[in-house]
Each structure stands twice: as C-alpha cells, then as structure tokens.
Short mmCIF file of C-alpha atoms and ligand atoms in Angstrom, two decimals:
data_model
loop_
_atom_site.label_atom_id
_atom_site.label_comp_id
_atom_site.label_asym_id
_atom_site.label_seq_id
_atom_site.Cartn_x
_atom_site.Cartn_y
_atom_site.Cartn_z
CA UNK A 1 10.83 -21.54 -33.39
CA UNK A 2 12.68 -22.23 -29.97
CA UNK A 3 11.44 -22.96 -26.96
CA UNK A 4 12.21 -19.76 -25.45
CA UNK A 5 10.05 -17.65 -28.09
CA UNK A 6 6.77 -19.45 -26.90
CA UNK A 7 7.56 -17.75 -23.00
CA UNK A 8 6.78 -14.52 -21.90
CA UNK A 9 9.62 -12.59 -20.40
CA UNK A 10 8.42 -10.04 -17.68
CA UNK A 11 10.55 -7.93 -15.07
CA UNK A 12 9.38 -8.45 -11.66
CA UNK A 13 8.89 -6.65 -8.57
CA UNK A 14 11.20 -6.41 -6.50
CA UNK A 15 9.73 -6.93 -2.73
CA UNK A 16 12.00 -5.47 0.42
CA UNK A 17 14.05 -7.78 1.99
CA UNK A 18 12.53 -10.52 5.07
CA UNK A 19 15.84 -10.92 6.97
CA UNK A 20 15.21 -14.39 8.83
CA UNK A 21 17.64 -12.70 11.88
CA UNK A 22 14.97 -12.14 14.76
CA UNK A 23 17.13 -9.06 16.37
CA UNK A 24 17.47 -7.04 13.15
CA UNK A 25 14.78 -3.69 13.39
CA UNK A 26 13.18 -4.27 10.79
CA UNK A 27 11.58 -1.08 8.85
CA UNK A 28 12.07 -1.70 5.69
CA UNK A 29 8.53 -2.80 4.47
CA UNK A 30 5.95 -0.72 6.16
CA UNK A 31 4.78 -3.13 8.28
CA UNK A 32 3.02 -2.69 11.58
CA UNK A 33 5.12 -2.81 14.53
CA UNK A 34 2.32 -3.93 16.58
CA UNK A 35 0.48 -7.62 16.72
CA UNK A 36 -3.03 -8.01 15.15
CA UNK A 37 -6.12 -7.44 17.40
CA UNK A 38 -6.00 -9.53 20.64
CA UNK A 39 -9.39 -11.57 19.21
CA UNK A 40 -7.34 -12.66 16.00
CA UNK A 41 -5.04 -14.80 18.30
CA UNK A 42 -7.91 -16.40 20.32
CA UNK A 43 -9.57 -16.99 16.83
CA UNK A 44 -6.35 -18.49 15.44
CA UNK A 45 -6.20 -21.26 18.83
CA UNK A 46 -10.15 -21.85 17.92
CA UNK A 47 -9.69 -22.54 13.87
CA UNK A 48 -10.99 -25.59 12.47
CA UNK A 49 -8.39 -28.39 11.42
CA UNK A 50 -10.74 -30.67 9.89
CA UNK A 51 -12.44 -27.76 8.23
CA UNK A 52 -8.96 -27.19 5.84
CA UNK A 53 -10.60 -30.26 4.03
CA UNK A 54 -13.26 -27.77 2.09
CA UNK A 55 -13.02 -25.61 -0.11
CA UNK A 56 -13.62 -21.60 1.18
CA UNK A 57 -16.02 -19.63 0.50
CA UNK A 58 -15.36 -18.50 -3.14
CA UNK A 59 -17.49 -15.10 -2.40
CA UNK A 60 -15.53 -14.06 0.73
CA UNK A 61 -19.15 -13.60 1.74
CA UNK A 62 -18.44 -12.87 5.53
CA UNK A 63 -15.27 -10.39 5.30
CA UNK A 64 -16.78 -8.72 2.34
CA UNK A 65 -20.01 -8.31 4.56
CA UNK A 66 -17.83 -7.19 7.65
CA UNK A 67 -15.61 -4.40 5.70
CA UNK A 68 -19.16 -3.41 4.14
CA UNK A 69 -20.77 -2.73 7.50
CA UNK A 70 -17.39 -1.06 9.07
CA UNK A 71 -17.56 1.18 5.65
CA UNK A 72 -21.29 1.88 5.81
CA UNK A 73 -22.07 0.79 1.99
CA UNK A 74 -24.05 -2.35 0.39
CA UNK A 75 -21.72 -5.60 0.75
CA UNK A 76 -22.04 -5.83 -3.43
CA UNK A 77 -20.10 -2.62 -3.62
CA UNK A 78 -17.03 -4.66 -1.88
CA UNK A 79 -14.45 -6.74 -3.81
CA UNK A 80 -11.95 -8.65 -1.34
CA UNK A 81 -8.43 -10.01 -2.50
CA UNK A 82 -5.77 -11.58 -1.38
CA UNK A 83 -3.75 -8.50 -0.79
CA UNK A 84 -4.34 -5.00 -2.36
CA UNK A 85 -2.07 -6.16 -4.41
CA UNK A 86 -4.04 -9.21 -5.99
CA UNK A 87 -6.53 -6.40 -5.82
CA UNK A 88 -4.68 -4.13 -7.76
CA UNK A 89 -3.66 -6.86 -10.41
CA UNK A 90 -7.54 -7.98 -10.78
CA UNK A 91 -8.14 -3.92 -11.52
CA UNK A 92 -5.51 -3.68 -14.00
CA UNK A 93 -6.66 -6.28 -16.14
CA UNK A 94 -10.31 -5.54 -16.01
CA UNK A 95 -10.31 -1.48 -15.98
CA UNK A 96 -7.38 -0.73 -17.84
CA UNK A 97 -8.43 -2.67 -21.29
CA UNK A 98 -8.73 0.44 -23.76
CA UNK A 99 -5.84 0.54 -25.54
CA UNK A 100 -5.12 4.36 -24.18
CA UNK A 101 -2.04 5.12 -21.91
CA UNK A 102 -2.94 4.85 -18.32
CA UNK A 103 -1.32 7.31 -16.53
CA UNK A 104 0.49 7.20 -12.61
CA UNK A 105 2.89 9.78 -10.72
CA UNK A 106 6.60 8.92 -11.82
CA UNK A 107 7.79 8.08 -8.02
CA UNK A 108 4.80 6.09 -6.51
CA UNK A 109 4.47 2.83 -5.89
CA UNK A 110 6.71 0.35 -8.34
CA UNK A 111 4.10 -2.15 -8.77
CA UNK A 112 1.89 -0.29 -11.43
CA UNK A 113 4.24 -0.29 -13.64
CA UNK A 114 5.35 -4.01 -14.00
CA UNK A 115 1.50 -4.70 -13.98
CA UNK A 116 1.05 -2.30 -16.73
CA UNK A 117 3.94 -4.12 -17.99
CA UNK A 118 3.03 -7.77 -18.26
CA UNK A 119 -0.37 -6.94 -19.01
CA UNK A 120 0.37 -4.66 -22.07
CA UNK A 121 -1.30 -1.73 -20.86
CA UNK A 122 0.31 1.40 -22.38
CA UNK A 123 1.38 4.26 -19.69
CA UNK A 124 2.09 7.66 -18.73
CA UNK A 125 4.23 9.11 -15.85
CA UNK A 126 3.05 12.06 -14.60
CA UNK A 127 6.06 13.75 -12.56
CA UNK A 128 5.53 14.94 -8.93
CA UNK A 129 6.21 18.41 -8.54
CA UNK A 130 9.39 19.55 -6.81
CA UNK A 131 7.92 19.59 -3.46
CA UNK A 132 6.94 16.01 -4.30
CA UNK A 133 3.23 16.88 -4.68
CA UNK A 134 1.00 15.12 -6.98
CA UNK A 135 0.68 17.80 -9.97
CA UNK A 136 -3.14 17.94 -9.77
CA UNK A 137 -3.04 20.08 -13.35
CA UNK A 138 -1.43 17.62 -15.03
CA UNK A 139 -3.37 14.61 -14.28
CA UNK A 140 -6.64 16.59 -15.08
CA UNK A 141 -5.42 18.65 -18.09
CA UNK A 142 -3.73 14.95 -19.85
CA UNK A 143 -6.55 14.45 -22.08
CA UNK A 144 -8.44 11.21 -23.04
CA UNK A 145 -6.74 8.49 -20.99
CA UNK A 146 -6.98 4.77 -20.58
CA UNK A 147 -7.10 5.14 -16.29
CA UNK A 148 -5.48 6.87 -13.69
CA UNK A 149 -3.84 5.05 -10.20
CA UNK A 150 -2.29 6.56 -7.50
CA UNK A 151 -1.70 6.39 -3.72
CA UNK A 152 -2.68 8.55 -1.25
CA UNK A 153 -0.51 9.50 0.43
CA UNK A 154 1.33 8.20 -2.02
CA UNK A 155 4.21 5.60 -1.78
CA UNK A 156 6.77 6.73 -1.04
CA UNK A 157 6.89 9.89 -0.27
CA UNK A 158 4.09 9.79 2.32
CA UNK A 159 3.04 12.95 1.39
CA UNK A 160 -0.86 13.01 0.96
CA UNK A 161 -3.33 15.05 -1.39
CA UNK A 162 -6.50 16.29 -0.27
CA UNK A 163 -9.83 15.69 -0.98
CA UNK A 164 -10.74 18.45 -2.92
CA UNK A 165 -7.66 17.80 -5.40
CA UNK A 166 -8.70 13.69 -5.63
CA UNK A 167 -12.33 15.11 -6.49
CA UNK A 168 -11.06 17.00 -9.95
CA UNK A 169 -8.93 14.42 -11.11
CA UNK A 170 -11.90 11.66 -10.69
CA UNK A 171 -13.98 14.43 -12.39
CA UNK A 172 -11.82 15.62 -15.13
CA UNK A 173 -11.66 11.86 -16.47
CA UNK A 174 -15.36 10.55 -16.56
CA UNK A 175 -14.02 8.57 -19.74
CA UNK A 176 -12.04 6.00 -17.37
CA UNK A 177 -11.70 4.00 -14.08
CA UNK A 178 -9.55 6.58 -10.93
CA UNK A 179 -8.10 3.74 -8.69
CA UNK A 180 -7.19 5.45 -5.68
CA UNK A 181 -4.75 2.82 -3.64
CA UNK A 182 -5.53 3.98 0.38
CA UNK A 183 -2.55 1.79 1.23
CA UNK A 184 -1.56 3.97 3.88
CA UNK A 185 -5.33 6.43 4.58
CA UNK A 186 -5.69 5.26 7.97
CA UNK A 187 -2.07 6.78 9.16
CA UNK A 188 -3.55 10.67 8.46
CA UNK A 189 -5.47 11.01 5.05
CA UNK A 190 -8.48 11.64 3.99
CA UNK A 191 -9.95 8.98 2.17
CA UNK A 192 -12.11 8.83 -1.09
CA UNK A 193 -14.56 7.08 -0.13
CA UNK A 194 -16.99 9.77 0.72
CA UNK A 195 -16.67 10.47 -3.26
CA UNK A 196 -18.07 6.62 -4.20
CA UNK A 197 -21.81 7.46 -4.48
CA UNK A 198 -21.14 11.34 -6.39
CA UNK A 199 -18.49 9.48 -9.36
CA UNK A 200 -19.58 6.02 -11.13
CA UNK A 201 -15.46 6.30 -12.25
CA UNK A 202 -14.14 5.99 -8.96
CA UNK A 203 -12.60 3.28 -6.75
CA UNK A 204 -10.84 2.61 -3.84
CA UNK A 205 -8.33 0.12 -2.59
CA UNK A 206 -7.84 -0.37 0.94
CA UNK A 207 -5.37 -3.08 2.55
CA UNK A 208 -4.91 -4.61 6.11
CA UNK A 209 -1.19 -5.05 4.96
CA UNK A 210 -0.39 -1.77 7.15
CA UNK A 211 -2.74 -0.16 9.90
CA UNK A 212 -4.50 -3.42 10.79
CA UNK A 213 -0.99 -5.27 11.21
CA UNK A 214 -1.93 -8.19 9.01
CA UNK A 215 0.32 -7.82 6.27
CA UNK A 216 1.07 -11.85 6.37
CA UNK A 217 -2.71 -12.70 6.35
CA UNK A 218 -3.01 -11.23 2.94
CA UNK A 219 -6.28 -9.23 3.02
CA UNK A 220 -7.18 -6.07 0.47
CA UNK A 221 -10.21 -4.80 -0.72
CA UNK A 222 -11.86 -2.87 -3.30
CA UNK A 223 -15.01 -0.32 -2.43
CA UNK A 224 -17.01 1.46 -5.56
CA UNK A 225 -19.93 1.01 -6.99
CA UNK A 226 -22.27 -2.01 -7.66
CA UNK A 227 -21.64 -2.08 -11.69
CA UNK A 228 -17.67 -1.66 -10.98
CA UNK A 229 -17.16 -3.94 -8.45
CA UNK A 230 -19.08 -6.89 -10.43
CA UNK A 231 -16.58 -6.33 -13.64
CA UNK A 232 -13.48 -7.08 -10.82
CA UNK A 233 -15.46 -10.01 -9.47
CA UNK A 234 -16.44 -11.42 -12.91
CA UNK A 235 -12.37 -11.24 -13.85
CA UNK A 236 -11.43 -12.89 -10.62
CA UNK A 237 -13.89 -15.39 -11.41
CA UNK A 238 -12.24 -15.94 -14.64
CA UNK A 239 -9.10 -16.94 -12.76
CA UNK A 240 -9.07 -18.42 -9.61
CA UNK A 241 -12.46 -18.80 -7.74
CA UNK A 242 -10.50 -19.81 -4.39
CA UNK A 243 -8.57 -17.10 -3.84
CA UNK A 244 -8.89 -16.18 -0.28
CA UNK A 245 -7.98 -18.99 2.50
CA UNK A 246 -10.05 -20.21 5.32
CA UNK A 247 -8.38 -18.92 8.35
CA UNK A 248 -7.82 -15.44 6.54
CA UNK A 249 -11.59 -15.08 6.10
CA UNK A 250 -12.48 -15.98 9.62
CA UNK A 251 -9.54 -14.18 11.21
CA UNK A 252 -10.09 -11.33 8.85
CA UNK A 253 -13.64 -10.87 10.26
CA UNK A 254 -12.15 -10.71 13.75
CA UNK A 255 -9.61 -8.06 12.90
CA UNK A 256 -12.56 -5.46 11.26
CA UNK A 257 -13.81 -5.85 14.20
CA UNK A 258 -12.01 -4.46 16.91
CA UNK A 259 -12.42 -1.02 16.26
CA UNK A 260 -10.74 0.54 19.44
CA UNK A 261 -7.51 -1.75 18.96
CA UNK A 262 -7.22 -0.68 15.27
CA UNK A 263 -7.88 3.31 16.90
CA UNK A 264 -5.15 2.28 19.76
CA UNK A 265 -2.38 1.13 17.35
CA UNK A 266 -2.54 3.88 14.86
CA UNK A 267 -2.31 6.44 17.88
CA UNK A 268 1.10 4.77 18.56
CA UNK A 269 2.35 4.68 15.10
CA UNK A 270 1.51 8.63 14.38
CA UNK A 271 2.87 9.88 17.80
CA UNK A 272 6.52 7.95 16.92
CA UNK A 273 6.50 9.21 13.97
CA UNK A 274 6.14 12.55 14.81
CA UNK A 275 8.90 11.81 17.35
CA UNK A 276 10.80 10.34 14.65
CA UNK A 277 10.37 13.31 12.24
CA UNK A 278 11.97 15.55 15.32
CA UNK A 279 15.06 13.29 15.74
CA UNK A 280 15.71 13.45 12.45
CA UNK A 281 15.26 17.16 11.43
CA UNK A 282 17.73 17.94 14.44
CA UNK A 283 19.89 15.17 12.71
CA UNK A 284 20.59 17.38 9.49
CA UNK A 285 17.53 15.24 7.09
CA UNK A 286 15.06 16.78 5.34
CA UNK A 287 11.35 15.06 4.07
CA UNK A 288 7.88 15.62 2.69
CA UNK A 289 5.80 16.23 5.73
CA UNK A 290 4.07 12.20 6.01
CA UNK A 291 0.65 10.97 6.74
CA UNK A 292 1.97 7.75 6.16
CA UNK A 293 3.56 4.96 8.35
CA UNK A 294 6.95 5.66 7.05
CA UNK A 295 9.31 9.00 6.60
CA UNK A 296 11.15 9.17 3.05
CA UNK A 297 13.96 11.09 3.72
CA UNK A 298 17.39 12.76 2.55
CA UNK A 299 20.41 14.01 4.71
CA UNK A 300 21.89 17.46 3.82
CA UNK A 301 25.49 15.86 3.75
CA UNK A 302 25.86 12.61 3.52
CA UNK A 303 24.59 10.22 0.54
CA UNK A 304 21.52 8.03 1.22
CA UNK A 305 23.18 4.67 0.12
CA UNK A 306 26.37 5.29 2.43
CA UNK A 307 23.34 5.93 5.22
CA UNK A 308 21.75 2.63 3.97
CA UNK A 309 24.54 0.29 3.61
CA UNK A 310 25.92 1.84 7.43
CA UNK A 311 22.45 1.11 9.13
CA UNK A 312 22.74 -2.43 7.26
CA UNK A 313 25.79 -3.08 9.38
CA UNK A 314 24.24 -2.20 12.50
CA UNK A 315 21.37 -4.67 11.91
CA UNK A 316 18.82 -1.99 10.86
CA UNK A 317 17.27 -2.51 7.46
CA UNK A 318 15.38 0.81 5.60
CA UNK A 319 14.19 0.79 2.25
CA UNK A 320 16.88 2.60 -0.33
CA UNK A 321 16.29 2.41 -4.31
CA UNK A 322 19.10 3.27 -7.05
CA UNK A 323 16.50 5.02 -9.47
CA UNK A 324 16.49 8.62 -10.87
CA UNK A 325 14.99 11.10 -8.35
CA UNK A 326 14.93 9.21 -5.01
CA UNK A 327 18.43 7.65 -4.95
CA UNK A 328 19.03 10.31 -2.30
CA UNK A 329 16.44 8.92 0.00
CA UNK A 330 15.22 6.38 1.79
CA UNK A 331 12.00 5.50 3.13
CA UNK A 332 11.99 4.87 6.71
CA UNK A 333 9.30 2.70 8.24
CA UNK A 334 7.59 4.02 12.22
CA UNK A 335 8.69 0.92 14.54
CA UNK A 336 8.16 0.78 17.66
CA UNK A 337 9.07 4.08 20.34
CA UNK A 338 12.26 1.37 21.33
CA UNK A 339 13.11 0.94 17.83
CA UNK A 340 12.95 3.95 16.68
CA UNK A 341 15.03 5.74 19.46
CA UNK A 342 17.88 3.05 18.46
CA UNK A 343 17.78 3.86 15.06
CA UNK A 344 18.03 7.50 15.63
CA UNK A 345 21.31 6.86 18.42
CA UNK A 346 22.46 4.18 15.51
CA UNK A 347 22.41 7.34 13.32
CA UNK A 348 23.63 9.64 16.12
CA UNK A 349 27.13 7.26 16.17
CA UNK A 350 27.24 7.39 12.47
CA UNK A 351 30.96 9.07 11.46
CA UNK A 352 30.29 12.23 9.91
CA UNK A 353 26.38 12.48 11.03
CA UNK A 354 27.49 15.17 13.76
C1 LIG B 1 1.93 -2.11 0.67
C2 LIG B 1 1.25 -1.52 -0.52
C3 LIG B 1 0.33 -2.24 -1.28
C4 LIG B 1 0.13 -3.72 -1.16
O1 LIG B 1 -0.17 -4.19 0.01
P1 LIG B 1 -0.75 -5.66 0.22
O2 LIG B 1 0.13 -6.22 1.27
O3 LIG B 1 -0.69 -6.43 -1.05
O4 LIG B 1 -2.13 -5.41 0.67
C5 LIG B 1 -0.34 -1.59 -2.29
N1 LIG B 1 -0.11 -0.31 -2.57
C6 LIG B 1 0.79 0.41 -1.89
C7 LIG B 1 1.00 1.83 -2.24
C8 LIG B 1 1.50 -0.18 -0.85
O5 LIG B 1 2.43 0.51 -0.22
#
C-alpha cells in the first residue's frame, strides 16, 4: 500500500483569472461593476473589532431572516452559505444520494460536474439544442433520475428558459430534488420561486456574487420548502457549524436591504448590455439573446481564442474555454458604460475585425 493510494485524487475547478494589475478591465468573472450598497460601507467603518473574538452565529439567524422577509416566505424555508457555491456543494451531497445519474445541460456551469465528481454522484448531460436552448423534452422525457440542476439563464450562454418550461421539468421528476441555480435571475429572468409552495421537489439557489455586487463577501442562499431546507441544514451541520463570518452576516443584512440601490444597479448593467449587444452585432459577432450579466459570443470570421489572447494584450481579460462546443466563444462580462465602450474600440482596432 503507498501513501498515495490512501488520497483521493479529484480535478478541480478552474476559477477565472484575479489579475492583481488595477488598470486591466476586468470582465472575465461576472462580477458587478458597481460597489455594494452605500449602507454596507458605513456598516463596514461601524464593525466590531473586539467582537471577531466570538464565534458567529452558527444559524445565520439574521441574514436568513432578512432574505426571508425580502422573499416573502417563513425564515425556516431559507438555507444561507458561504457562496451559492458552498450552497450548491451542501445540495449535492445531501439531495443527490440515490445512486441514479443526475442529470445537467452539457454547456452550463462547470462546477456540477467536478462536484458530481468528487462526490461520486453518477451523471447525465443533457445537450442544449442548437439555438443553445435548454431541451425541455429531454430533461422531462429522461426517465427515473437521481436530480436535475441547472441555471437559469444558464451559464454561459445567458440565454434564459421560461417559467412555464422550469414548471414541467420540476413536474415530470416528482421522484427527485430540481435545483434551479438563479445565479444570474435578477439581470432579466423569471425566477422559480413562485413554484416553491405548488412542488415539494423544488429549490432555488440565489447568490449576491452578481446583482448585489458582493461577490467577495461570499453570500448564497437556498429557498424551498421547510422539510428540504432542514436536510441541507442538518448536512452543513455535519460539517462545519461556523460557516458564515461575522462581518458577512451583518453586512449581508445591510445589502438585502437597500432595495432601490440593488433596482438602480441592475438598471445600469441591462441598459450596457443592451448597448453592448449593438456594438457587437455591427462588429460581425453573433450570441444567444442574454438575460444575464454577461454576452457569450462568436465572431463570423475570426477565431475566439485569437480574439481572447488579442484583448489579453490590450489589458482586457474575457472568459474563453478550449472545450467541445464553445471553443468559438467567449463569455463577455457588462462593465461599466466606460469599459465597455473601450472594449468595443479595443475590438474596433483589432487587425482583421473591419
Ligand atoms: C457565479 C456562479 C455561481 C457561484 O457564485 P458564488 O460566488 O459562489 O455565489 C453559481 N452558479 C453559477 C451558474 C454562477 O455563475
């Protein structure tokens, strides 16, 4: 027996890159443009020192109660993480435990599978459609499956599905848990969380990574129902009780709060990128028509990495991934109106773009 056999070998996610270089435009990882609510830096100047001493408060008790009142449903229905991504890894482990293949669209969001991955969880890709459309039939017609995940829109395309279509998947599959990962809702989706009380299967994850600009607080959450949510809590229980930090709870509070800021910024971010998606179709690209805070897109002539690797040079980082199907595109994030008019004269000077 050597050493090595005793270790478990996983292959990780790969995050987009932090440049540390200030003056690089950075739209690479769907952040916000835009600072958190005015009240979260007040809040910060006002956090307790001494306090760091203590532990937190192992039931998130105030942010879960804050996202419950913003979302109109009992606080026990809500299930906060550090991240929807520690939220997504909690709901792997305790809804996907059958044995049966989960299933998730084959370009969406490259987390799910290393999850699925480490934890041992059989899956399923279910391809998009040529227009890159979820392929509603196919996720409802699959059989009996282990659980079904997917973003809407989905990641990253940006393309979203509607309401109606979410309903028959949740309905077709009564036998296991539909995760629906709202990353991106707030940016033009509807979301599913009108469907919580009507399916006991059913449950949404919503993050404040994106359209509350908070993406280095680490806040996600989980709304379903009562039975569901206590299975996620009883696993993250079962792990770490201390998951969530101090100054993220209190500053997370703040940030649910200001409604007409959160309303203000994603005003900004949706008219840009409607700008955006103008610039670009006069620019020779083609895309999936987004409700997201990005724009996933291919040029009719010229190769994505060669469009990747020049915008590199010129300080502008996008998101581009070697992997069958979307090595032609790249996802674009919605800076700011300033950043996003000199990525489009960046592209403009590119040779060959005109
Ligand atoms: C960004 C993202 C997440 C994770 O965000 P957190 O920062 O961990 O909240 C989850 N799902 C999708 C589809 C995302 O794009």
């Amino acid at each position: 027996m050597k050493l090595e056999d005793n270790i478990r070998k996983v292959i990780p996610y790969v995050a987009g890159e932090q440049p540390k270089d200030k003056n690089i435009i950075k739209i690479n990882t769907n952040e916000c443009p835009y600072p958190p609510a005015p009240g979260v830096q007040r809040l910060i100047e006002g956090l307790s020192y001494a306090d760091l001493r203590l532990y937190p408060d192992p039931n998130v008790s105030a942010l879960t109660e804050a996202l419950a009142k913003r979302y109109g449903v009992d606080s026990d229905r809500v299930f906060v993480g550090v991240g929807s991504d520690d939220v997504l890894n909690v709901a792997f482990v305790t809804y996907f435990n059958s044995g049966k293949p989960i299933l998730f669209p084959d370009v969406t969001y490259s987390f799910y599978d290393v999850w699925a991955d480490l934890y041992g969880i059989p899956y399923k890709t279910v391809p998009l459609k040529d227009d890159w459309s979820l392929d509603v039939d196919a996720f409802c017609n699959a059989g009996e499956v282990g659980g079904i995940i997917f973003p809407n829109p989905n990641a990253p395309t940006g393309l979203a599905a509607g309401l109606s279509d979410i309903e028959k998947i949740v309905k077709a599959h009564p036998e296991c848990v539909v995760i629906v990962d709202e990353a991106y809702v707030d940016f033009g989706a509807e979301s599913a969380l009108s469907l919580i009380d009507k399916y006991e299967n059913l449950v949404v994850v919503q993050t404040f990574s994106k359209s509350r600009a908070m993406a280095g607080l680490r806040v996600g959450y989980a709304i379903s129902n009562r039975k569901l949510i206590k299975y996620l809590e009883d696993v993250k229980f079962s792990i770490n009780s201390y998951t969530m930090n101090r100054p993220s709870i209190e500053l997370g509070v703040e940030a649910v709060r200001d409604e007409e800021y959160f309303r203000s910024i994603l005003k900004r971010i949706i008219a840009t990128r409607e700008k955006t998606k103008n610039a670009l179709r006069e620019l020779g690209f083609s895309f999936p028509d987004s409700s997201a805070n990005f724009i996933f897109a291919s040029h009719d002539r010229i190769p994505a990495s060669g469009i990747f690797e020049y915008l590199k040079s010129k300080g502008i980082y996008v998101r581009y991934w070697n992997k069958p199907r979307i090595n032609n595109c790249l996802r674009i994030t919605i800076g700011t109106d300033e950043q996003m008019d000199k990525f489009i004269e960046t592209l403009k000077e590119m040779p060959g773009m005109q």
